[in-house]
């Protein structure tokens, strides 16, 4: 059942921009495993509550946080590199979509522009969505670029110029809306993390929160929360209010 308010469902957006990790793809467990493995490689353990603090962060920011919270600032670059290497290996072996995500994306596909705005490296997003059979539904993928000297250079805004900063900066969502050809307030962001919700809200998009609603007032930045993208009310909203197949699909 949809919670909190129906106001978001009173009108339909002109484009939808999805987060990837934890929203489309079930990769948060891979990040958690990769963080544990990266820390363990240096004889360190995750501090209490670290998984929640790290959720939604760009991997370079997560590497810095890992180093700071274990009082090993000199290991920032090494931890960041190890984190990404472990994650890439894990996600390549086990790309799994979140409950309802594939059905929701396929239902929207062809009806209006779809994009992805992620803090993950471009190669991770492309590989994950491709192996899950969802890549062809998205016209644009936007990821951070120029965010860290430790970055491998793969992050870039698809078709977009300039530096794109990671969430919680608004850049990835603002860029995605622009590439979709709509003003921010006409686009809907779909997010599972408070970091991503802050990013989308700052960019001016409407926000649909997915998954367990976090405690605290920050969760109110989402206009609506649903337990999964397969929520019957959400799917009925698309079927009842969105025109049929009016746009061509994107590429694989």
mmCIF file of N, CA, C and O in Angstrom, residues 91 99 132 176 186-187 194:
data_model
loop_
_atom_site.group_PDB
_atom_site.id
_atom_site.type_symbol
_atom_site.label_atom_id
_atom_site.label_comp_id
_atom_site.label_asym_id
_atom_site.label_seq_id
_atom_site.Cartn_x
_atom_site.Cartn_y
_atom_site.Cartn_z
ATOM 1 N N UNK A 91 29.493 -7.475 -8.048
ATOM 2 C CA UNK A 91 28.311 -7.150 -8.849
ATOM 3 C C UNK A 91 28.346 -7.870 -10.190
ATOM 4 O O UNK A 91 27.296 -8.200 -10.758
ATOM 5 N N UNK A 99 12.924 -5.761 -5.869
ATOM 6 C CA UNK A 99 11.541 -6.226 -6.084
ATOM 7 C C UNK A 99 10.694 -5.193 -6.839
ATOM 8 O O UNK A 99 10.636 -4.030 -6.442
ATOM 9 N N UNK A 132 20.946 -7.254 -16.336
ATOM 10 C CA UNK A 132 19.574 -7.424 -15.853
ATOM 11 C C UNK A 132 18.539 -7.239 -16.963
ATOM 12 O O UNK A 132 17.338 -7.390 -16.723
ATOM 13 N N UNK A 176 20.266 14.970 -15.521
ATOM 14 C CA UNK A 176 19.375 13.963 -16.107
ATOM 15 C C UNK A 176 18.077 14.592 -16.609
ATOM 16 O O UNK A 176 17.599 14.256 -17.704
ATOM 17 N N UNK A 186 9.124 18.945 -13.567
ATOM 18 C CA UNK A 186 8.292 18.065 -14.384
ATOM 19 C C UNK A 186 8.804 16.627 -14.374
ATOM 20 O O UNK A 186 8.193 15.751 -14.974
ATOM 21 N N UNK A 187 9.946 16.405 -13.682
ATOM 22 C CA UNK A 187 10.535 15.069 -13.633
ATOM 23 C C UNK A 187 10.328 14.449 -12.254
ATOM 24 O O UNK A 187 10.251 15.142 -11.239
ATOM 25 N N UNK A 194 18.568 8.520 1.712
ATOM 26 C CA UNK A 194 18.417 9.929 2.080
ATOM 27 C C UNK A 194 19.401 10.800 1.322
ATOM 28 O O UNK A 194 19.096 11.948 0.985
#
